[in-house]
mmCIF file of C-alpha atoms and ligand atoms in Angstrom:
data_model
loop_
_atom_site.group_PDB
_atom_site.id
_atom_site.type_symbol
_atom_site.label_atom_id
_atom_site.label_comp_id
_atom_site.label_asym_id
_atom_site.label_seq_id
_atom_site.Cartn_x
_atom_site.Cartn_y
_atom_site.Cartn_z
ATOM 1 C CA MET G 28 22.023 -6.611 -25.035
ATOM 2 C CA HIS G 29 20.396 -5.887 -21.710
ATOM 3 C CA ASP G 30 20.640 -7.801 -18.494
ATOM 4 C CA PHE G 31 16.786 -8.193 -18.531
ATOM 5 C CA ASP G 32 14.015 -7.269 -20.954
ATOM 6 C CA VAL G 33 11.982 -5.741 -18.147
ATOM 7 C CA ILE G 34 12.801 -4.697 -14.601
ATOM 8 C CA ILE G 35 9.804 -4.365 -12.307
ATOM 9 C CA LEU G 36 10.218 -2.270 -9.123
ATOM 10 C CA GLY G 37 8.106 -3.717 -6.277
ATOM 11 C CA ALA G 38 6.855 -7.177 -5.531
ATOM 12 C CA GLY G 39 3.328 -6.477 -4.407
ATOM 13 C CA PRO G 40 0.363 -7.846 -6.364
ATOM 14 C CA ALA G 41 0.954 -5.407 -9.250
ATOM 15 C CA GLY G 42 4.649 -6.274 -9.592
ATOM 16 C CA LEU G 43 4.056 -9.980 -9.257
ATOM 17 C CA ALA G 44 1.234 -9.971 -11.756
ATOM 18 C CA ALA G 45 3.490 -7.954 -14.140
ATOM 19 C CA GLY G 46 6.173 -10.530 -13.637
ATOM 20 C CA ILE G 47 3.884 -13.479 -14.414
ATOM 21 C CA TYR G 48 2.520 -11.792 -17.600
ATOM 22 C CA ALA G 49 5.970 -10.592 -18.737
ATOM 23 C CA ALA G 50 7.588 -14.007 -18.336
ATOM 24 C CA ARG G 51 4.656 -15.848 -19.952
ATOM 25 C CA GLY G 52 4.984 -13.318 -22.814
ATOM 26 C CA GLY G 53 8.653 -14.339 -23.407
ATOM 27 C CA LEU G 54 10.408 -11.551 -21.596
ATOM 28 C CA SER G 55 13.227 -12.030 -19.103
ATOM 29 C CA ALA G 56 12.094 -10.253 -16.019
ATOM 30 C CA LEU G 57 13.621 -9.111 -12.723
ATOM 31 C CA ILE G 58 11.635 -7.939 -9.906
ATOM 32 C CA ILE G 59 13.332 -5.699 -7.222
ATOM 33 C CA GLU G 60 11.771 -5.353 -3.818
ATOM 34 C CA ASN G 61 13.148 -3.391 -0.853
ATOM 35 C CA LYS G 62 11.077 -5.078 1.771
ATOM 36 C CA ALA G 63 9.454 -8.512 1.946
ATOM 37 C CA PRO G 64 7.555 -9.627 -1.184
ATOM 38 C CA GLY G 65 3.740 -9.149 -1.076
ATOM 39 C CA GLY G 66 3.420 -5.479 -0.462
ATOM 40 C CA GLN G 67 0.585 -4.195 1.647
ATOM 41 C CA ALA G 68 -1.533 -7.126 0.527
ATOM 42 C CA SER G 69 0.612 -9.407 2.741
ATOM 43 C CA LEU G 70 -0.318 -7.321 5.767
ATOM 44 C CA THR G 71 -4.058 -7.828 5.212
ATOM 45 C CA ALA G 72 -5.543 -10.345 7.579
ATOM 46 C CA LYS G 73 -8.459 -11.479 5.412
ATOM 47 C CA VAL G 74 -9.042 -11.032 1.709
ATOM 48 C CA GLU G 75 -12.547 -11.956 0.643
ATOM 49 C CA ASN G 76 -13.080 -9.871 -2.526
ATOM 50 C CA TYR G 77 -10.510 -11.445 -4.893
ATOM 51 C CA PRO G 78 -12.687 -13.389 -7.390
ATOM 52 C CA GLY G 79 -12.343 -17.188 -7.191
ATOM 53 C CA VAL G 80 -10.840 -16.998 -3.728
ATOM 54 C CA GLN G 81 -13.589 -17.178 -1.080
ATOM 55 C CA GLU G 82 -11.341 -16.170 1.736
ATOM 56 C CA ALA G 83 -7.546 -16.109 2.155
ATOM 57 C CA SER G 84 -5.061 -14.331 4.233
ATOM 58 C CA GLY G 85 -3.231 -11.557 2.294
ATOM 59 C CA PHE G 86 -0.008 -13.120 3.105
ATOM 60 C CA ASP G 87 -1.038 -16.514 1.623
ATOM 61 C CA LEU G 88 -2.426 -14.983 -1.525
ATOM 62 C CA ALA G 89 0.727 -12.768 -2.057
ATOM 63 C CA PHE G 90 2.993 -15.814 -1.326
ATOM 64 C CA ALA G 91 1.089 -17.809 -3.981
ATOM 65 C CA MET G 92 1.635 -15.009 -6.520
ATOM 66 C CA LEU G 93 5.277 -14.903 -5.678
ATOM 67 C CA ASN G 94 5.704 -18.620 -6.227
ATOM 68 C CA GLN G 95 3.705 -18.431 -9.419
ATOM 69 C CA ALA G 96 5.952 -15.633 -10.754
ATOM 70 C CA LYS G 97 9.074 -17.654 -9.843
ATOM 71 C CA SER G 98 7.735 -20.769 -11.515
ATOM 72 C CA PHE G 99 7.570 -18.922 -14.830
ATOM 73 C CA GLY G 100 11.314 -17.906 -14.410
ATOM 74 C CA VAL G 101 10.980 -14.423 -12.943
ATOM 75 C CA LYS G 102 13.945 -13.524 -10.857
ATOM 76 C CA VAL G 103 13.247 -11.643 -7.593
ATOM 77 C CA LYS G 104 15.906 -9.743 -5.709
ATOM 78 C CA THR G 105 15.980 -7.664 -2.601
ATOM 79 C CA GLY G 106 17.450 -4.243 -2.884
ATOM 80 C CA THR G 107 16.900 -0.494 -2.568
ATOM 81 C CA VAL G 108 16.918 1.550 -5.785
ATOM 82 C CA SER G 109 19.365 4.389 -5.427
ATOM 83 C CA ASN G 110 19.508 5.623 -9.003
ATOM 84 C CA LEU G 111 17.618 5.206 -12.255
ATOM 85 C CA VAL G 112 18.217 5.910 -15.943
ATOM 86 C CA LEU G 113 14.756 6.014 -17.476
ATOM 87 C CA LYS G 114 15.278 8.037 -20.627
ATOM 88 C CA GLY G 115 16.166 6.407 -23.943
ATOM 89 C CA LYS G 116 16.344 2.831 -25.127
ATOM 90 C CA ASP G 117 18.915 1.542 -22.582
ATOM 91 C CA LYS G 118 17.476 1.866 -19.107
ATOM 92 C CA ARG G 119 19.385 1.199 -15.951
ATOM 93 C CA VAL G 120 18.525 0.463 -12.283
ATOM 94 C CA VAL G 121 21.228 1.105 -9.648
ATOM 95 C CA LEU G 122 20.903 -0.332 -6.210
ATOM 96 C CA ALA G 123 22.123 1.093 -2.939
ATOM 97 C CA ASN G 124 24.601 -1.812 -2.731
ATOM 98 C CA GLY G 125 26.218 -0.713 -5.918
ATOM 99 C CA LYS G 126 24.768 -3.456 -8.148
ATOM 100 C CA GLU G 127 23.407 -2.278 -11.535
ATOM 101 C CA PHE G 128 21.073 -3.858 -14.045
ATOM 102 C CA THR G 129 20.237 -2.729 -17.597
ATOM 103 C CA CYS G 130 16.873 -3.301 -19.289
ATOM 104 C CA GLY G 131 14.700 -2.156 -22.203
ATOM 105 C CA SER G 132 11.705 -1.391 -20.136
ATOM 106 C CA ILE G 133 10.760 -0.569 -16.532
ATOM 107 C CA ILE G 134 7.540 -1.171 -14.661
ATOM 108 C CA ILE G 135 7.092 0.906 -11.448
ATOM 109 C CA ALA G 136 4.919 -0.951 -9.059
ATOM 110 C CA THR G 137 6.261 0.371 -5.714
ATOM 111 C CA GLY G 138 2.887 0.786 -4.140
ATOM 112 C CA ALA G 139 2.020 3.123 -1.260
ATOM 113 C CA ALA G 140 2.728 3.318 2.450
ATOM 114 C CA SER G 141 0.752 4.292 5.457
ATOM 115 C CA ARG G 142 0.289 8.031 5.985
ATOM 116 C CA PRO G 143 1.053 9.228 9.542
ATOM 117 C CA LEU G 144 -1.588 11.144 11.382
ATOM 118 C CA GLY G 145 0.712 14.107 11.928
ATOM 119 C CA VAL G 146 0.053 14.444 15.750
ATOM 120 C CA GLU G 147 3.006 15.524 17.935
ATOM 121 C CA GLY G 148 4.921 12.551 19.388
ATOM 122 C CA GLU G 149 3.278 10.090 17.024
ATOM 123 C CA LEU G 150 6.468 8.797 15.311
ATOM 124 C CA GLN G 151 8.340 8.568 18.635
ATOM 125 C CA LEU G 152 5.582 6.238 20.010
ATOM 126 C CA VAL G 153 5.667 3.731 17.102
ATOM 127 C CA GLY G 154 6.313 0.452 18.791
ATOM 128 C CA LYS G 155 5.188 2.017 22.129
ATOM 129 C CA GLY G 156 1.472 2.102 21.465
ATOM 130 C CA VAL G 157 1.264 3.596 18.015
ATOM 131 C CA SER G 158 0.974 1.306 15.012
ATOM 132 C CA TYR G 159 0.047 1.387 11.290
ATOM 133 C CA CYS G 160 -0.627 -2.328 10.900
ATOM 134 C CA ALA G 161 -3.317 -4.121 12.889
ATOM 135 C CA THR G 162 -2.421 -7.601 11.554
ATOM 136 C CA CYS G 163 1.192 -7.084 12.416
ATOM 137 C CA ASP G 164 0.779 -5.630 15.887
ATOM 138 C CA GLY G 165 -2.706 -6.608 17.033
ATOM 139 C CA MET G 166 -1.451 -9.449 19.134
ATOM 140 C CA PHE G 167 0.427 -7.021 21.386
ATOM 141 C CA PHE G 168 -2.942 -5.539 22.413
ATOM 142 C CA LYS G 169 -4.683 -8.739 23.438
ATOM 143 C CA ASP G 170 -7.265 -7.940 26.124
ATOM 144 C CA LYS G 171 -6.301 -4.255 26.026
ATOM 145 C CA THR G 172 -8.012 -1.092 24.880
ATOM 146 C CA VAL G 173 -7.264 0.322 21.426
ATOM 147 C CA ALA G 174 -8.491 2.991 19.106
ATOM 148 C CA VAL G 175 -8.378 3.020 15.338
ATOM 149 C CA VAL G 176 -8.307 6.263 13.390
ATOM 150 C CA GLY G 177 -9.763 6.596 9.907
ATOM 151 C CA GLY G 178 -13.082 5.821 8.105
ATOM 152 C CA GLY G 179 -11.837 3.855 5.051
ATOM 153 C CA ASN G 180 -11.655 0.192 4.257
ATOM 154 C CA THR G 181 -8.354 -0.246 6.070
ATOM 155 C CA ALA G 182 -9.589 1.410 9.286
ATOM 156 C CA VAL G 183 -12.848 -0.565 9.383
ATOM 157 C CA GLU G 184 -11.093 -3.888 8.621
ATOM 158 C CA ASP G 185 -8.459 -3.070 11.272
ATOM 159 C CA ALA G 186 -11.112 -2.298 13.838
ATOM 160 C CA LEU G 187 -13.040 -5.558 13.097
ATOM 161 C CA TYR G 188 -9.773 -7.504 13.255
ATOM 162 C CA LEU G 189 -8.855 -5.920 16.617
ATOM 163 C CA GLU G 190 -12.350 -6.566 17.959
ATOM 164 C CA LYS G 191 -11.418 -10.249 18.212
ATOM 165 C CA LEU G 192 -8.277 -9.488 20.265
ATOM 166 C CA ALA G 193 -8.696 -6.327 22.255
ATOM 167 C CA SER G 194 -11.112 -5.913 25.247
ATOM 168 C CA LYS G 195 -12.357 -2.698 23.748
ATOM 169 C CA VAL G 196 -12.029 -1.021 20.282
ATOM 170 C CA CYS G 197 -13.132 2.405 19.390
ATOM 171 C CA LEU G 198 -13.038 3.856 15.818
ATOM 172 C CA ILE G 199 -12.426 7.530 15.468
ATOM 173 C CA HIS G 200 -13.612 9.167 12.228
ATOM 174 C CA ARG G 201 -13.439 12.808 11.286
ATOM 175 C CA ARG G 202 -16.866 12.739 9.533
ATOM 176 C CA ASN G 203 -20.266 11.263 10.355
ATOM 177 C CA GLU G 204 -20.201 8.820 7.373
ATOM 178 C CA LEU G 205 -17.733 6.067 6.675
ATOM 179 C CA ARG G 206 -15.677 5.980 3.427
ATOM 180 C CA ALA G 207 -15.444 2.126 3.714
ATOM 181 C CA ASP G 208 -17.428 -0.127 1.452
ATOM 182 C CA LYS G 209 -21.075 -0.669 2.560
ATOM 183 C CA ILE G 210 -20.507 -4.310 3.448
ATOM 184 C CA LEU G 211 -17.705 -3.307 5.842
ATOM 185 C CA ALA G 212 -19.641 -0.325 7.132
ATOM 186 C CA ASP G 213 -22.641 -2.506 7.959
ATOM 187 C CA ARG G 214 -20.488 -5.043 9.663
ATOM 188 C CA ILE G 215 -18.818 -2.485 11.955
ATOM 189 C CA LYS G 216 -22.075 -0.852 12.859
ATOM 190 C CA SER G 217 -23.418 -4.200 14.145
ATOM 191 C CA SER G 218 -20.106 -5.105 15.915
ATOM 192 C CA SER G 219 -19.056 -4.097 19.425
ATOM 193 C CA VAL G 220 -16.808 -1.397 18.084
ATOM 194 C CA GLU G 221 -17.699 2.034 19.483
ATOM 195 C CA ILE G 222 -17.546 4.670 16.752
ATOM 196 C CA LEU G 223 -16.697 8.275 17.703
ATOM 197 C CA TRP G 224 -18.046 10.347 14.731
ATOM 198 C CA ASP G 225 -16.973 13.786 13.736
ATOM 199 C CA SER G 226 -13.812 13.341 15.851
ATOM 200 C CA VAL G 227 -10.102 13.763 15.396
ATOM 201 C CA VAL G 228 -7.105 12.838 17.492
ATOM 202 C CA VAL G 229 -5.301 16.033 18.512
ATOM 203 C CA GLY G 230 -2.858 14.789 21.233
ATOM 204 C CA LEU G 231 -1.040 11.770 22.542
ATOM 205 C CA VAL G 232 -0.248 11.204 26.186
ATOM 206 C CA ALA G 233 2.507 8.798 27.147
ATOM 207 C CA ASP G 234 4.821 7.842 29.921
ATOM 208 C CA ASP G 235 7.068 5.308 28.443
ATOM 209 C CA LYS G 236 4.172 3.981 26.302
ATOM 210 C CA LEU G 237 0.947 5.527 25.004
ATOM 211 C CA THR G 238 -1.636 5.854 27.794
ATOM 212 C CA GLU G 239 -4.227 8.310 26.512
ATOM 213 C CA ILE G 240 -5.401 10.158 23.453
ATOM 214 C CA LYS G 241 -6.936 13.644 23.274
ATOM 215 C CA VAL G 242 -9.981 13.601 20.976
ATOM 216 C CA LYS G 243 -11.657 16.706 19.601
ATOM 217 C CA ASN G 244 -15.248 16.801 18.367
ATOM 218 C CA VAL G 245 -14.975 18.880 15.150
ATOM 219 C CA LYS G 246 -18.673 19.845 15.369
ATOM 220 C CA ASN G 247 -18.579 21.465 18.726
ATOM 221 C CA ASP G 248 -14.861 21.702 19.456
ATOM 222 C CA SER G 249 -15.235 19.817 22.742
ATOM 223 C CA LEU G 250 -12.147 17.868 23.910
ATOM 224 C CA SER G 251 -12.106 14.604 25.633
ATOM 225 C CA ALA G 252 -9.467 12.194 26.883
ATOM 226 C CA VAL G 253 -9.717 8.568 25.950
ATOM 227 C CA SER G 254 -7.559 5.994 27.856
ATOM 228 C CA VAL G 255 -5.973 3.547 25.398
ATOM 229 C CA ASP G 256 -3.104 1.137 25.214
ATOM 230 C CA GLY G 257 -2.883 1.254 21.433
ATOM 231 C CA LEU G 258 -3.553 3.587 18.568
ATOM 232 C CA PHE G 259 -3.895 2.170 15.040
ATOM 233 C CA VAL G 260 -3.548 4.871 12.420
ATOM 234 C CA ALA G 261 -5.339 4.115 9.161
ATOM 235 C CA VAL G 262 -5.790 7.500 7.419
ATOM 236 C CA GLY G 263 -4.684 6.551 3.948
ATOM 237 C CA GLN G 264 -1.607 6.135 1.988
ATOM 238 C CA ILE G 265 1.341 8.013 0.482
ATOM 239 C CA PRO G 266 2.748 6.694 -2.811
ATOM 240 C CA ASN G 267 6.235 5.233 -2.778
ATOM 241 C CA THR G 268 7.891 7.396 -5.309
ATOM 242 C CA SER G 269 10.663 9.137 -3.357
ATOM 243 C CA PHE G 270 13.270 6.901 -5.169
ATOM 244 C CA LEU G 271 12.425 8.911 -8.342
ATOM 245 C CA GLU G 272 14.336 11.915 -6.895
ATOM 246 C CA ASN G 273 17.577 10.478 -8.319
ATOM 247 C CA ALA G 274 16.234 9.447 -11.741
ATOM 248 C CA ASP G 275 17.519 11.220 -14.820
ATOM 249 C CA GLU G 276 13.937 12.094 -15.600
ATOM 250 C CA LYS G 277 10.824 11.827 -13.440
ATOM 251 C CA PRO G 278 7.533 10.488 -14.926
ATOM 252 C CA ARG G 279 4.673 12.936 -14.485
ATOM 253 C CA LEU G 280 3.182 12.879 -10.963
ATOM 254 C CA THR G 281 0.006 14.219 -9.515
ATOM 255 C CA ASP G 282 0.191 16.833 -6.755
ATOM 256 C CA ALA G 283 -0.196 14.050 -4.203
ATOM 257 C CA GLY G 284 2.844 12.249 -5.751
ATOM 258 C CA TYR G 285 1.002 9.356 -7.622
ATOM 259 C CA ILE G 286 2.348 8.460 -11.072
ATOM 260 C CA VAL G 287 0.178 9.435 -13.964
ATOM 261 C CA ALA G 288 -0.306 6.608 -16.379
ATOM 262 C CA ASP G 289 -2.802 5.950 -19.200
ATOM 263 C CA GLU G 290 -5.019 2.918 -19.670
ATOM 264 C CA GLU G 291 -2.058 1.020 -21.127
ATOM 265 C CA MET G 292 -0.064 1.952 -17.954
ATOM 266 C CA ARG G 293 2.225 4.103 -20.093
ATOM 267 C CA THR G 294 3.834 7.011 -18.080
ATOM 268 C CA SER G 295 5.152 10.193 -19.607
ATOM 269 C CA ILE G 296 8.538 8.390 -20.282
ATOM 270 C CA ASP G 297 8.749 6.039 -23.224
ATOM 271 C CA GLY G 298 9.210 2.409 -22.077
ATOM 272 C CA VAL G 299 8.425 3.280 -18.435
ATOM 273 C CA PHE G 300 5.101 1.896 -17.125
ATOM 274 C CA ALA G 301 3.378 2.217 -13.750
ATOM 275 C CA ALA G 302 1.047 -0.306 -12.042
ATOM 276 C CA GLY G 303 -0.847 -0.693 -8.824
ATOM 277 C CA ASP G 304 -1.323 1.678 -5.887
ATOM 278 C CA VAL G 305 1.588 3.927 -7.012
ATOM 279 C CA ARG G 306 -0.509 5.052 -9.956
ATOM 280 C CA GLU G 307 -3.153 7.680 -9.948
ATOM 281 C CA LYS G 308 -6.414 5.692 -10.048
ATOM 282 C CA SER G 309 -9.855 5.481 -8.444
ATOM 283 C CA LEU G 310 -9.876 2.010 -6.953
ATOM 284 C CA ARG G 311 -6.851 0.607 -5.053
ATOM 285 C CA GLN G 312 -7.558 -3.121 -4.556
ATOM 286 C CA ILE G 313 -5.508 -6.319 -5.065
ATOM 287 C CA ILE G 314 -7.563 -7.133 -8.146
ATOM 288 C CA THR G 315 -6.981 -3.711 -9.759
ATOM 289 C CA ALA G 316 -3.253 -3.871 -8.816
ATOM 290 C CA CYS G 317 -3.013 -7.305 -10.636
ATOM 291 C CA ALA G 318 -4.945 -5.934 -13.601
ATOM 292 C CA ASP G 319 -2.570 -2.968 -13.814
ATOM 293 C CA GLY G 320 0.394 -5.351 -13.642
ATOM 294 C CA ALA G 321 -0.876 -7.548 -16.482
ATOM 295 C CA ILE G 322 -1.557 -4.511 -18.715
ATOM 296 C CA ALA G 323 1.803 -2.946 -17.880
ATOM 297 C CA ALA G 324 3.568 -6.245 -18.805
ATOM 298 C CA ASN G 325 1.706 -6.387 -22.104
ATOM 299 C CA SER G 326 2.583 -2.862 -22.847
ATOM 300 C CA ALA G 327 6.294 -3.602 -22.070
ATOM 301 C CA ILE G 328 6.149 -6.514 -24.502
ATOM 302 C CA LYS G 329 4.708 -4.235 -27.254
ATOM 303 C CA HIS G 330 7.258 -1.533 -26.493
ATOM 304 C CA LEU G 331 10.132 -3.938 -26.781
ATOM 305 C CA GLN G 332 8.776 -5.454 -30.043
ATOM 306 C CA ASN G 333 8.477 -2.023 -31.594
ATOM 307 C CA LYS G 334 12.096 -1.152 -30.654
ATOM 308 C CA GLN G 335 13.533 -4.271 -32.339
HETATM 309 P P1 NAP X 21 -8.661 5.741 2.269
HETATM 310 O O1 NAP X 21 -9.725 4.994 1.573
HETATM 311 O O2 NAP X 21 -8.013 6.831 1.574
HETATM 312 O O3 NAP X 21 -9.237 6.229 3.688
HETATM 313 C C1 NAP X 21 -8.586 7.069 4.542
HETATM 314 C C2 NAP X 21 -9.515 7.462 5.689
HETATM 315 O O4 NAP X 21 -8.788 8.228 6.528
HETATM 316 C C3 NAP X 21 -10.717 8.288 5.278
HETATM 317 O O5 NAP X 21 -11.847 7.930 5.989
HETATM 318 C C4 NAP X 21 -10.298 9.770 5.644
HETATM 319 O O6 NAP X 21 -11.400 10.511 5.990
HETATM 320 C C5 NAP X 21 -9.384 9.459 6.859
HETATM 321 N N1 NAP X 21 -8.363 10.538 6.940
HETATM 322 C C6 NAP X 21 -7.484 10.992 6.027
HETATM 323 N N2 NAP X 21 -6.647 11.852 6.588
HETATM 324 C C7 NAP X 21 -7.038 11.976 7.843
HETATM 325 C C8 NAP X 21 -6.504 12.797 8.949
HETATM 326 N N3 NAP X 21 -5.477 13.578 8.838
HETATM 327 N N4 NAP X 21 -7.151 12.677 10.138
HETATM 328 C C9 NAP X 21 -8.192 11.856 10.310
HETATM 329 N N5 NAP X 21 -8.697 11.059 9.335
HETATM 330 C C10 NAP X 21 -8.151 11.173 8.058
HETATM 331 O O7 NAP X 21 -7.439 4.843 2.779
HETATM 332 P P2 NAP X 21 -7.328 3.193 3.144
HETATM 333 O O8 NAP X 21 -8.471 2.880 4.006
HETATM 334 O O9 NAP X 21 -6.011 3.005 3.619
HETATM 335 O O10 NAP X 21 -7.518 2.537 1.740
HETATM 336 C C11 NAP X 21 -6.588 2.775 0.647
HETATM 337 C C12 NAP X 21 -7.114 2.101 -0.582
HETATM 338 O O11 NAP X 21 -7.079 0.716 -0.400
HETATM 339 C C13 NAP X 21 -8.562 2.429 -0.849
HETATM 340 O O12 NAP X 21 -8.647 2.536 -2.264
HETATM 341 C C14 NAP X 21 -9.268 1.207 -0.284
HETATM 342 O O13 NAP X 21 -10.511 0.918 -0.899
HETATM 343 C C15 NAP X 21 -8.312 0.045 -0.560
HETATM 344 N N6 NAP X 21 -8.460 -0.985 0.446
HETATM 345 C C16 NAP X 21 -9.403 -1.901 0.108
HETATM 346 C C17 NAP X 21 -9.747 -2.922 1.015
HETATM 347 C C18 NAP X 21 -10.771 -3.973 0.629
HETATM 348 O O14 NAP X 21 -11.383 -3.883 -0.438
HETATM 349 N N7 NAP X 21 -11.019 -4.923 1.485
HETATM 350 C C19 NAP X 21 -8.995 -3.005 2.235
HETATM 351 C C20 NAP X 21 -8.057 -2.042 2.487
HETATM 352 C C21 NAP X 21 -7.880 -1.015 1.683
HETATM 353 P P3 NAP X 21 -12.483 11.035 4.933
HETATM 354 O O15 NAP X 21 -13.346 9.833 4.678
HETATM 355 O O16 NAP X 21 -13.187 12.128 5.679
HETATM 356 O O17 NAP X 21 -11.650 11.467 3.772
#
């Protein structure tokens, strides 16, 4: 007899959707989250591509998912996973506070985190001008000058969000074409955001706080200094899989550290599933995370039925 039928690691959209589908499918489910529920979605200022929801804050959408999961009986606990037994029929999740839970199936939905730029002094300046979350920290830069680095959806959304707060926003992208969706790319091109194409940040200048960034044009190697109060880094993600180091067996990972799972969200370990941004996939969106979570829960249900 296990403590839970399924334990879900991560309370972002993938984990919450997995919880909803698992509970409605008759499983007892525990979600373990090491930060606040909602994952990266809850840091998104405006979601307008989740069907049926014209516009919502990411926080509100994630909070609604959390309440929905709880309403079906899903248990949600805060904790950091320190050890995992993934092999075999009896799986075990050990938390850093010493608590342990057994289960018949595990869904890994731990998502991904912001990738640092890798420029000297960057991490020491976090909270002193460098940020990875425009919706969290944008207010600190009201009527100030900021730069955003990156050319993906996050960078463009962040730049557009900051445009409403800061006196000047500049977007720095290493190529001459944005990776962001066309609708966002069109929006930024008609905004007041200045775009520095073919450019990378190579240095940070600070006294106590960030004052200036050194920008290199990769086409002609010219260097320029841009005075800024804030630098928002939005250069992609790294999957949250470091907790797997202490597992008795690791599911197969890609070179970049994403978990390899098939269409049924099955990993290389029987009874262990992966869902959402932590999984190797082509489109990382709230809707695809939710879809992964639903499929993973369905696969967990089938897995447990076959083991009976
Ligand atoms: P992303 O799509 O991987 O984009 C990362 C951007 O950073 C790219 O433009 C990349 O340049 C640039 N970059 C990477 N490393 C760099 C470096 N060392 N120096 C300078 N630039 C660097 O990441 P994301 O924007 O965080 O989005 C992650 C996922 O979430 C994506 O699947 C995205 O579609 C999704 N998302 C969706 C929405 C939405 O639909 N509203 C919002 C946010 C995020 P290159 O283009 O040259 O590679």
